[in-house]
Tab-separated table of C-alpha atoms in Angstrom:
chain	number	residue	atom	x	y	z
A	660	UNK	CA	185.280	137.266	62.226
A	661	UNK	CA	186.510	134.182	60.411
A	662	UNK	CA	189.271	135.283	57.329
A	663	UNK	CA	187.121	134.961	53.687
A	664	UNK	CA	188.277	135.536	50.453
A	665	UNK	CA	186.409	138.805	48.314
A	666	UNK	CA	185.977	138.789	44.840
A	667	UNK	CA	184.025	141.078	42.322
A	668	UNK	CA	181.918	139.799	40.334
A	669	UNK	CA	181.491	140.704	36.558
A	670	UNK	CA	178.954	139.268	34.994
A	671	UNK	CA	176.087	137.014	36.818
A	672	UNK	CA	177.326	134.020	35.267
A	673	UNK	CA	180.050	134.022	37.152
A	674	UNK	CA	178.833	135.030	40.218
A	675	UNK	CA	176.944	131.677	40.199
A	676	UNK	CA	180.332	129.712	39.197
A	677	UNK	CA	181.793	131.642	42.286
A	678	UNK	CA	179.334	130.946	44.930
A	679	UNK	CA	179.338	127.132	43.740
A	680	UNK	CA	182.709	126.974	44.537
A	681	UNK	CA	182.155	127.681	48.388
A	682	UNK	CA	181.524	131.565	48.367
A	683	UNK	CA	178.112	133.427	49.467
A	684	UNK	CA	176.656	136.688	47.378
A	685	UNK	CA	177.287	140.092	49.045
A	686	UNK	CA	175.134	143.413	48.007
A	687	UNK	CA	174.239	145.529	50.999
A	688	UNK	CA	175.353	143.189	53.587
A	689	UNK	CA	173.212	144.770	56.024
A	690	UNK	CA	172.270	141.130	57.880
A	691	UNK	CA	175.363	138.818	56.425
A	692	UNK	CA	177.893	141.126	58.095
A	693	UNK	CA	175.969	140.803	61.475
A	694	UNK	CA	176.104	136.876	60.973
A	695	UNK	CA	179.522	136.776	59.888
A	696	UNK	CA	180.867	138.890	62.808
A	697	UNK	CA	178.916	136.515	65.259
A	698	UNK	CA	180.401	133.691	63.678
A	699	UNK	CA	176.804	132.311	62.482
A	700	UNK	CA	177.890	132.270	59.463
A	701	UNK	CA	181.524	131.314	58.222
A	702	UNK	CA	181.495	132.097	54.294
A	703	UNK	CA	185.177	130.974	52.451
A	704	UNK	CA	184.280	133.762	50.128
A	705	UNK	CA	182.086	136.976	49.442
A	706	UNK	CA	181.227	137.572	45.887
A	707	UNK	CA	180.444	140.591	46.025
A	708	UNK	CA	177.575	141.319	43.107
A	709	UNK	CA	177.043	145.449	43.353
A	710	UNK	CA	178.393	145.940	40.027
A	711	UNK	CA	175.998	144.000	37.939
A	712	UNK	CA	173.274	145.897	36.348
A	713	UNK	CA	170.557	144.794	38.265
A	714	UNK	CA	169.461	147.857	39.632
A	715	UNK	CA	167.086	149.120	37.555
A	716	UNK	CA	163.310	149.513	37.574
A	717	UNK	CA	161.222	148.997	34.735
A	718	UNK	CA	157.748	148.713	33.205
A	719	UNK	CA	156.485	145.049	31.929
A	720	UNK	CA	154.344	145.153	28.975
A	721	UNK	CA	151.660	143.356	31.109
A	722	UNK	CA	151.703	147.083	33.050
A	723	UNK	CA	153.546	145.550	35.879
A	724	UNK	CA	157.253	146.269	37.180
A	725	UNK	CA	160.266	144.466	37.105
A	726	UNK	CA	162.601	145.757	39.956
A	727	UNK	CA	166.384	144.636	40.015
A	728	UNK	CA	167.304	142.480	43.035
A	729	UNK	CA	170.527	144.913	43.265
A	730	UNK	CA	167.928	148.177	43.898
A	731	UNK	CA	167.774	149.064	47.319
A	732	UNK	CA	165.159	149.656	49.552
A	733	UNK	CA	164.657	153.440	49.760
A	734	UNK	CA	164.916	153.790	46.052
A	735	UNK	CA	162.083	150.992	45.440
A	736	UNK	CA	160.023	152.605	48.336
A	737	UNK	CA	159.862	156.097	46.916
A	738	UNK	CA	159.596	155.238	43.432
A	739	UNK	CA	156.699	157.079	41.837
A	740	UNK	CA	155.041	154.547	40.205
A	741	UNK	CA	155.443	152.009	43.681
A	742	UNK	CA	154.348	154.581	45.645
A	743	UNK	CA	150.996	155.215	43.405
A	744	UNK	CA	150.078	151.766	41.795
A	745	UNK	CA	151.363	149.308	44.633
A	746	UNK	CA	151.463	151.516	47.820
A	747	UNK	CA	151.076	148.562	49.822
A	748	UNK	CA	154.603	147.752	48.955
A	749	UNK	CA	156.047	150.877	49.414
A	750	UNK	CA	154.577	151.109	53.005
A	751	UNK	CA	155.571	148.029	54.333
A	752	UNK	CA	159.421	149.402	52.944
A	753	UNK	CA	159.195	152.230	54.840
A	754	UNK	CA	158.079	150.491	58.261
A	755	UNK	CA	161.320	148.463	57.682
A	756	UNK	CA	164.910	148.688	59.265
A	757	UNK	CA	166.081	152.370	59.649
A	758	UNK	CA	166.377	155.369	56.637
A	759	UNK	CA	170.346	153.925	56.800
A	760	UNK	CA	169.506	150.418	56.408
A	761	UNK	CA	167.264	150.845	53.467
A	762	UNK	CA	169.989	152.993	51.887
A	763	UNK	CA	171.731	149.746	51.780
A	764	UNK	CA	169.968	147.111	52.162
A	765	UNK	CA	168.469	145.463	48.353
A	766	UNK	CA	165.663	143.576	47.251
A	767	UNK	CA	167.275	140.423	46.741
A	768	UNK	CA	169.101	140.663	49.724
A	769	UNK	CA	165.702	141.658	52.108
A	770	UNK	CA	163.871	138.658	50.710
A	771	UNK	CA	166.862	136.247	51.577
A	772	UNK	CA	167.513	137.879	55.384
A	773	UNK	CA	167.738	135.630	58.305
A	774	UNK	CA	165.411	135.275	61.255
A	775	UNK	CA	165.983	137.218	64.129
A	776	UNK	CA	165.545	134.676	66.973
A	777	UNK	CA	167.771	135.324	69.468
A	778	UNK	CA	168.447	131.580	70.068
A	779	UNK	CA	169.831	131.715	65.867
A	780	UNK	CA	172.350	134.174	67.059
A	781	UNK	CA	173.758	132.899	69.818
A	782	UNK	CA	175.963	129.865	69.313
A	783	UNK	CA	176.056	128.989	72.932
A	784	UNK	CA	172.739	127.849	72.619
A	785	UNK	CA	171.091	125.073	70.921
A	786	UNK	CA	169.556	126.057	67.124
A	787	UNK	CA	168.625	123.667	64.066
A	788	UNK	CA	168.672	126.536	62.379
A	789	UNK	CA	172.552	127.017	62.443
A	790	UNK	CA	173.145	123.982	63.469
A	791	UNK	CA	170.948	121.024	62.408
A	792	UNK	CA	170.586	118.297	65.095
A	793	UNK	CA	171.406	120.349	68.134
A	794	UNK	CA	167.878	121.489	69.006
A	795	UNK	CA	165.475	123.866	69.376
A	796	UNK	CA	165.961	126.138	72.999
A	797	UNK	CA	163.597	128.475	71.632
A	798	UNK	CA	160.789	126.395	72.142
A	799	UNK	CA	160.794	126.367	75.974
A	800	UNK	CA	162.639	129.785	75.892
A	801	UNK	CA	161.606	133.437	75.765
A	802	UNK	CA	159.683	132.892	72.505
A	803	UNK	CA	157.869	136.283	72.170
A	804	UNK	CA	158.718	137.551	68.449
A	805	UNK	CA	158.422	134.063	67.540
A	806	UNK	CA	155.938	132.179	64.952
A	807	UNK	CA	152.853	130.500	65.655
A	808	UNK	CA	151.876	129.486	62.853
A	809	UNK	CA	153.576	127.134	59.893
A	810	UNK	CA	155.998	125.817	62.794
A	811	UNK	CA	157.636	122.790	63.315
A	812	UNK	CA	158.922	120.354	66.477
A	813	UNK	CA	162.656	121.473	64.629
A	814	UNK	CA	161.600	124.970	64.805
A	815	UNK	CA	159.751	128.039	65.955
A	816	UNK	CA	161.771	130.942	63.933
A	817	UNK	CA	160.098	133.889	61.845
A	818	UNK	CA	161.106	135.330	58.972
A	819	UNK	CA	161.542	139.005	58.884
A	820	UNK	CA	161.027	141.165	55.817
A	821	UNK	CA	158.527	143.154	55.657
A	822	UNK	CA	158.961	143.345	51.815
A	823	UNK	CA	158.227	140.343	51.630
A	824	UNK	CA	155.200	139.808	53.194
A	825	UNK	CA	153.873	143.170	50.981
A	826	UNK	CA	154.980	141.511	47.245
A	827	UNK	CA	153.649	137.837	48.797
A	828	UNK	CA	149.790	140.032	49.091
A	829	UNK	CA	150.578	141.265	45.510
A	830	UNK	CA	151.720	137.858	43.943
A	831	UNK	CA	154.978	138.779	42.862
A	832	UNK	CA	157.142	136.318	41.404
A	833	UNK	CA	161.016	135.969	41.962
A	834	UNK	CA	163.594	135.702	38.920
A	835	UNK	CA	166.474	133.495	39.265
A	836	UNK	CA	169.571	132.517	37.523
A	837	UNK	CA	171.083	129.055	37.806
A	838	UNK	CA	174.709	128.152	37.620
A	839	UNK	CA	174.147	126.042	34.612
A	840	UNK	CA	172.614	129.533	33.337
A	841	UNK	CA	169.013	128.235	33.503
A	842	UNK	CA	166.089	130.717	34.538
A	843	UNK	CA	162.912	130.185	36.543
A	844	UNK	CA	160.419	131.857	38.323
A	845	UNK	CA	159.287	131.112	41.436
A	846	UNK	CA	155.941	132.829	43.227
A	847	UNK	CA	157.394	133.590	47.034
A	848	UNK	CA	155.653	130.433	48.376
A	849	UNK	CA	157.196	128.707	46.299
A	850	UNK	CA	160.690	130.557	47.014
A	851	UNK	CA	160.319	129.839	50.548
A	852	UNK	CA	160.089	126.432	52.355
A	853	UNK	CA	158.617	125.563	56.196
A	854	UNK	CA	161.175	124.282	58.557
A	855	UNK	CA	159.508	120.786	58.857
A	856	UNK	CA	162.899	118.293	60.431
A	857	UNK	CA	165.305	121.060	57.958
A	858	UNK	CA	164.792	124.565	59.080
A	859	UNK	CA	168.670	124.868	57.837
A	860	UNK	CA	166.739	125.406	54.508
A	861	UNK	CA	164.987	128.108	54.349
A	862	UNK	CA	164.345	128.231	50.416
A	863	UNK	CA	164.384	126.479	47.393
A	864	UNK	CA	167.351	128.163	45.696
A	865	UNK	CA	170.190	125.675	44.553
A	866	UNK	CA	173.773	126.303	45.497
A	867	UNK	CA	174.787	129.092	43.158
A	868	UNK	CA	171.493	130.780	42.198
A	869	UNK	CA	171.421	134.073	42.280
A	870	UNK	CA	167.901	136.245	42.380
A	871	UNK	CA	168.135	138.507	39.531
A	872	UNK	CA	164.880	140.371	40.238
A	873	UNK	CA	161.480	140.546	41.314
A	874	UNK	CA	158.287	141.271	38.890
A	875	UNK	CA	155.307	142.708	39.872
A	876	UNK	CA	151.726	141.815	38.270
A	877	UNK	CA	149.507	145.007	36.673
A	878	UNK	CA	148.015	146.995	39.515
A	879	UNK	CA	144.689	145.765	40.856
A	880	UNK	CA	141.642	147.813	41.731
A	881	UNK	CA	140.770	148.305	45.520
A	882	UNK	CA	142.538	149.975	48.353
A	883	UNK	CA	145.709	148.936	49.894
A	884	UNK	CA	147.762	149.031	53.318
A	885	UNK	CA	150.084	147.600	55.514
A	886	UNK	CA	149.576	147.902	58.778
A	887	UNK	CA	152.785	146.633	61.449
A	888	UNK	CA	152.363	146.126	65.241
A	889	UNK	CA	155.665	146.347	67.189
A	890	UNK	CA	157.277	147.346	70.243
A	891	UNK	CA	158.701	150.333	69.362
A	892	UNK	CA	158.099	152.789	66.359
A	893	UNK	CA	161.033	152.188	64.774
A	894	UNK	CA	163.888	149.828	63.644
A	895	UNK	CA	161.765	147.027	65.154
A	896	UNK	CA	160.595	143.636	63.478
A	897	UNK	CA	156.867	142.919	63.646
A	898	UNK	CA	155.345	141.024	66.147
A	899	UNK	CA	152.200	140.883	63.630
A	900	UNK	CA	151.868	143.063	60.347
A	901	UNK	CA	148.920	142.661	57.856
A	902	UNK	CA	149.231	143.831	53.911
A	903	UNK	CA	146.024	143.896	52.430
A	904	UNK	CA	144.402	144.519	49.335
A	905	UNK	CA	140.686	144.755	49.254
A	906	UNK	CA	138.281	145.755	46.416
A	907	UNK	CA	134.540	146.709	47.181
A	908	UNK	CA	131.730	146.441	44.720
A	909	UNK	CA	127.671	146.982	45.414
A	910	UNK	CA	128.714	147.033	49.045
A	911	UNK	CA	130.046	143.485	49.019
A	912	UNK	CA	133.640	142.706	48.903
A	913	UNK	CA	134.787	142.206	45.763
A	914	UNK	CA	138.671	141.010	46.169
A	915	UNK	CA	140.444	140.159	49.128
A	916	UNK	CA	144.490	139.814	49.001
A	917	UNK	CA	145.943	139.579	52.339
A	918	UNK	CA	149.314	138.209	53.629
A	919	UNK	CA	150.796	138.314	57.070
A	920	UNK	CA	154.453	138.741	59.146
A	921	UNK	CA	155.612	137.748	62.222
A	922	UNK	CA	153.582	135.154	62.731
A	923	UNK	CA	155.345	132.530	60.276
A	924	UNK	CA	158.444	131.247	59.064
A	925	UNK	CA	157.828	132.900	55.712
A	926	UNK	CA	155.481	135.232	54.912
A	927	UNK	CA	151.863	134.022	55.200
A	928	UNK	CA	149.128	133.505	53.211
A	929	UNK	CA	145.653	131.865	53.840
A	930	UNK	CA	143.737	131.429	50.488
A	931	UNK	CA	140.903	130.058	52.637
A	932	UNK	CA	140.973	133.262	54.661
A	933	UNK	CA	140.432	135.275	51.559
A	934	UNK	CA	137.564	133.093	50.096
A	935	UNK	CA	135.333	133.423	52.785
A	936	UNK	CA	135.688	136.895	52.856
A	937	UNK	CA	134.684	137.453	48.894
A	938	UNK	CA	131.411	137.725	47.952
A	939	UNK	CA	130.003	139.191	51.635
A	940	UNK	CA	128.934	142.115	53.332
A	941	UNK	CA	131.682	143.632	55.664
A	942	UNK	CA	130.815	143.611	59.224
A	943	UNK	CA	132.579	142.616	61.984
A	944	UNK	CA	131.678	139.147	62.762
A	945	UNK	CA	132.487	138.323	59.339
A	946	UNK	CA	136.262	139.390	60.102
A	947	UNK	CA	136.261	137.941	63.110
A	948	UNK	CA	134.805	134.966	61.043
A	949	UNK	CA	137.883	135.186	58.791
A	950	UNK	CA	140.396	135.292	61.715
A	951	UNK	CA	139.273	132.449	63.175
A	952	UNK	CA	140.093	130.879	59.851
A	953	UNK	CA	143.436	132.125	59.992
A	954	UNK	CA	144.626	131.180	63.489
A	955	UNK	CA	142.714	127.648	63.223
A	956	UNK	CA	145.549	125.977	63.040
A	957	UNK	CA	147.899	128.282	65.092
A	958	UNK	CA	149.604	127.090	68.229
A	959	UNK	CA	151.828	129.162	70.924
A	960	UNK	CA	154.318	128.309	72.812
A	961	UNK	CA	153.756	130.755	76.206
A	962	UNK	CA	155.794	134.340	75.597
A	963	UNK	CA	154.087	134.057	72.142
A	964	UNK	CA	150.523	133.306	73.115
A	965	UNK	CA	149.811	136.947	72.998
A	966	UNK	CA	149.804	136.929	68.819
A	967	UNK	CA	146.947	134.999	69.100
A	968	UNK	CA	144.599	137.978	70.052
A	969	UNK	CA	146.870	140.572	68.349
A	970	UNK	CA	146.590	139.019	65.239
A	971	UNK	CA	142.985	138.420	65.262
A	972	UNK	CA	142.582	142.353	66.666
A	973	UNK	CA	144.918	143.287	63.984
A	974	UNK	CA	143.417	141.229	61.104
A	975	UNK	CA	139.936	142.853	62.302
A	976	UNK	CA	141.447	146.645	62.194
A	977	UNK	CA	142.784	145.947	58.857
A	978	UNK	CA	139.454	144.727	57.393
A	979	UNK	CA	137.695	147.612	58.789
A	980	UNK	CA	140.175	150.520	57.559
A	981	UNK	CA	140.188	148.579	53.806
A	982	UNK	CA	136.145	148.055	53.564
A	983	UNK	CA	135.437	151.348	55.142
A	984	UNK	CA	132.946	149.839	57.658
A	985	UNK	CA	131.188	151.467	60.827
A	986	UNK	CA	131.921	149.370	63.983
């Protein structure tokens, strides 16, 4: 590990000045300290943000939630009003990372993470990713976690929260703070950018901004899940997860929210997917209907081809569990 400079931040203002001036934020540090040991990344600086108060949890008057960026991922996931208004998002929490990691690990900080393609971590081999212009050796590689949708000739990578893929379902929004000390807001496709000829950027945020929080809409009628397909039970990123939100009425389907991992470079959502599913009886050609939708435009690239049929499968499973239907 390259030598860095630490500072403690004391007010988000100046955590912005800081990290303009060549440093990178710090909270858990569950993936940055990975990166920086590999030599991935090379901050000058950590400005190290745990002491702002941005860990709190609290009510909007719309009857949604505004949760901290600084509040971690066990306490969001076992909150009482997460776990029985927006369950979807506390499940999809709780199939991420290890009990240890979520101790740690914060909501600003999961939504920011880094992809896990091997070919990003090791800086023998080519990445334009880390390294913009050198390549893409994932592409002809052992590409089996890897996206198949949403890529680029510059880029095959997937991003890995599982967070996000639940609050992207339940049309969050993300709160930011500027170094000039404006504020936006920014819905999580619009947070996130595909790699197109820059993968090196994977968002929209300007040198210095800081997330400062995420907010919740008002719970929505209709039953919710997340459902995560990986290799092993545990501390293992999805090769395909599915949140969903559905809402039934007079036996038709009433609402469909549904967003997708591991199959993107940011979490996934298909609006024409959910439109044809609104309005119709559930059966299972009309999911199957709805998946070829989804994967119309998805391409593999051979150790990958397999998320083709698992998503589809997956998708299908989903639909069924959610509209209660008899296959």
């Amino acid at each position: 590990m390259r030598p860095f400079d630490y500072i403690r931040a004391d007010s988000a203002e100046a955590a912005t000045r800081q990290v303009a001036d060549g440093g990178i934020f710090i909270a858990g540090g569950t993936n940055l300290l990975d990166l920086m040991k590999l030599e991935v990344m090379a901050p000058e600086a950590l400005i190290d943000i745990n002491r702002l108060e941005l860990n709190q949890i609290e009510e909007t008057e719309d009857g949604g939630l505004r949760i901290g960026a600084l509040v971690t991922n066990s306490d969001l996931a076992n909150d009482t009003r997460v776990r029985r208004d927006w369950p979807v998002l506390s499940r999809a929490l709780l199939a991420g990372a290890s009990a240890q990691l979520r101790n740690k690990a914060t909501t600003g900080g999961n939504l920011l993470q880094r992809t896990r393609c091997l070919y990003f971590y090791d800086r023998a081999m080519a990445c334009n990713k880390r390294e913009p212009g050198s390549g893409c050796a994932a592409r002809e590689g052992f590409n089996r976690i890897l996206a198949v949708l949403g890529t680029s000739e510059h880029c095959i990578a997937t991003h890995p929260s599982d967070m996000a893929v639940a609050m992207r379902a339940l049309g969050a929004k993300v709160e930011t703070l500027k170094e000039d000390g404006e504020t936006r807001q920014l819905t999580l496709d619009e947070l996130y950018l595909l790699p197109g000829d820059r993968p090196d950027r994977e968002t929209v945020l300007e040198v210095g901004e800081l997330i400062t929080g995420v907010v919740l809409p008002a719970r929505v009628d209709g039953r919710q899940t997340y459902r995560k397909v990986r290799d092993r039970a545990s501390y293992a990123f999805a090769l395909v997860s599915v949140a969903g939100i559905v809402a039934m009425e007079d036996g038709r389907i009433a609402r469909a929210d549904l967003a997708f991992g591991g199959l993107a470079p940011k979490p996934w959502r298909d609006a024409q997917v959910e439109a044809l599913l609104v309005g119709e009886t559930p059966s299972e050609a009309l999911f199957n209907k709805a998946a070829d939708q989804l994967l119309a435009q998805a391409r593999g690239f051979g150790d990958n081809d397999f998320k083709l049929l698992l998503a589809r499968r997956t998708l299908v499973s989903v639909l069924t569990e959610l509209t209660e239907t008899r296959t």
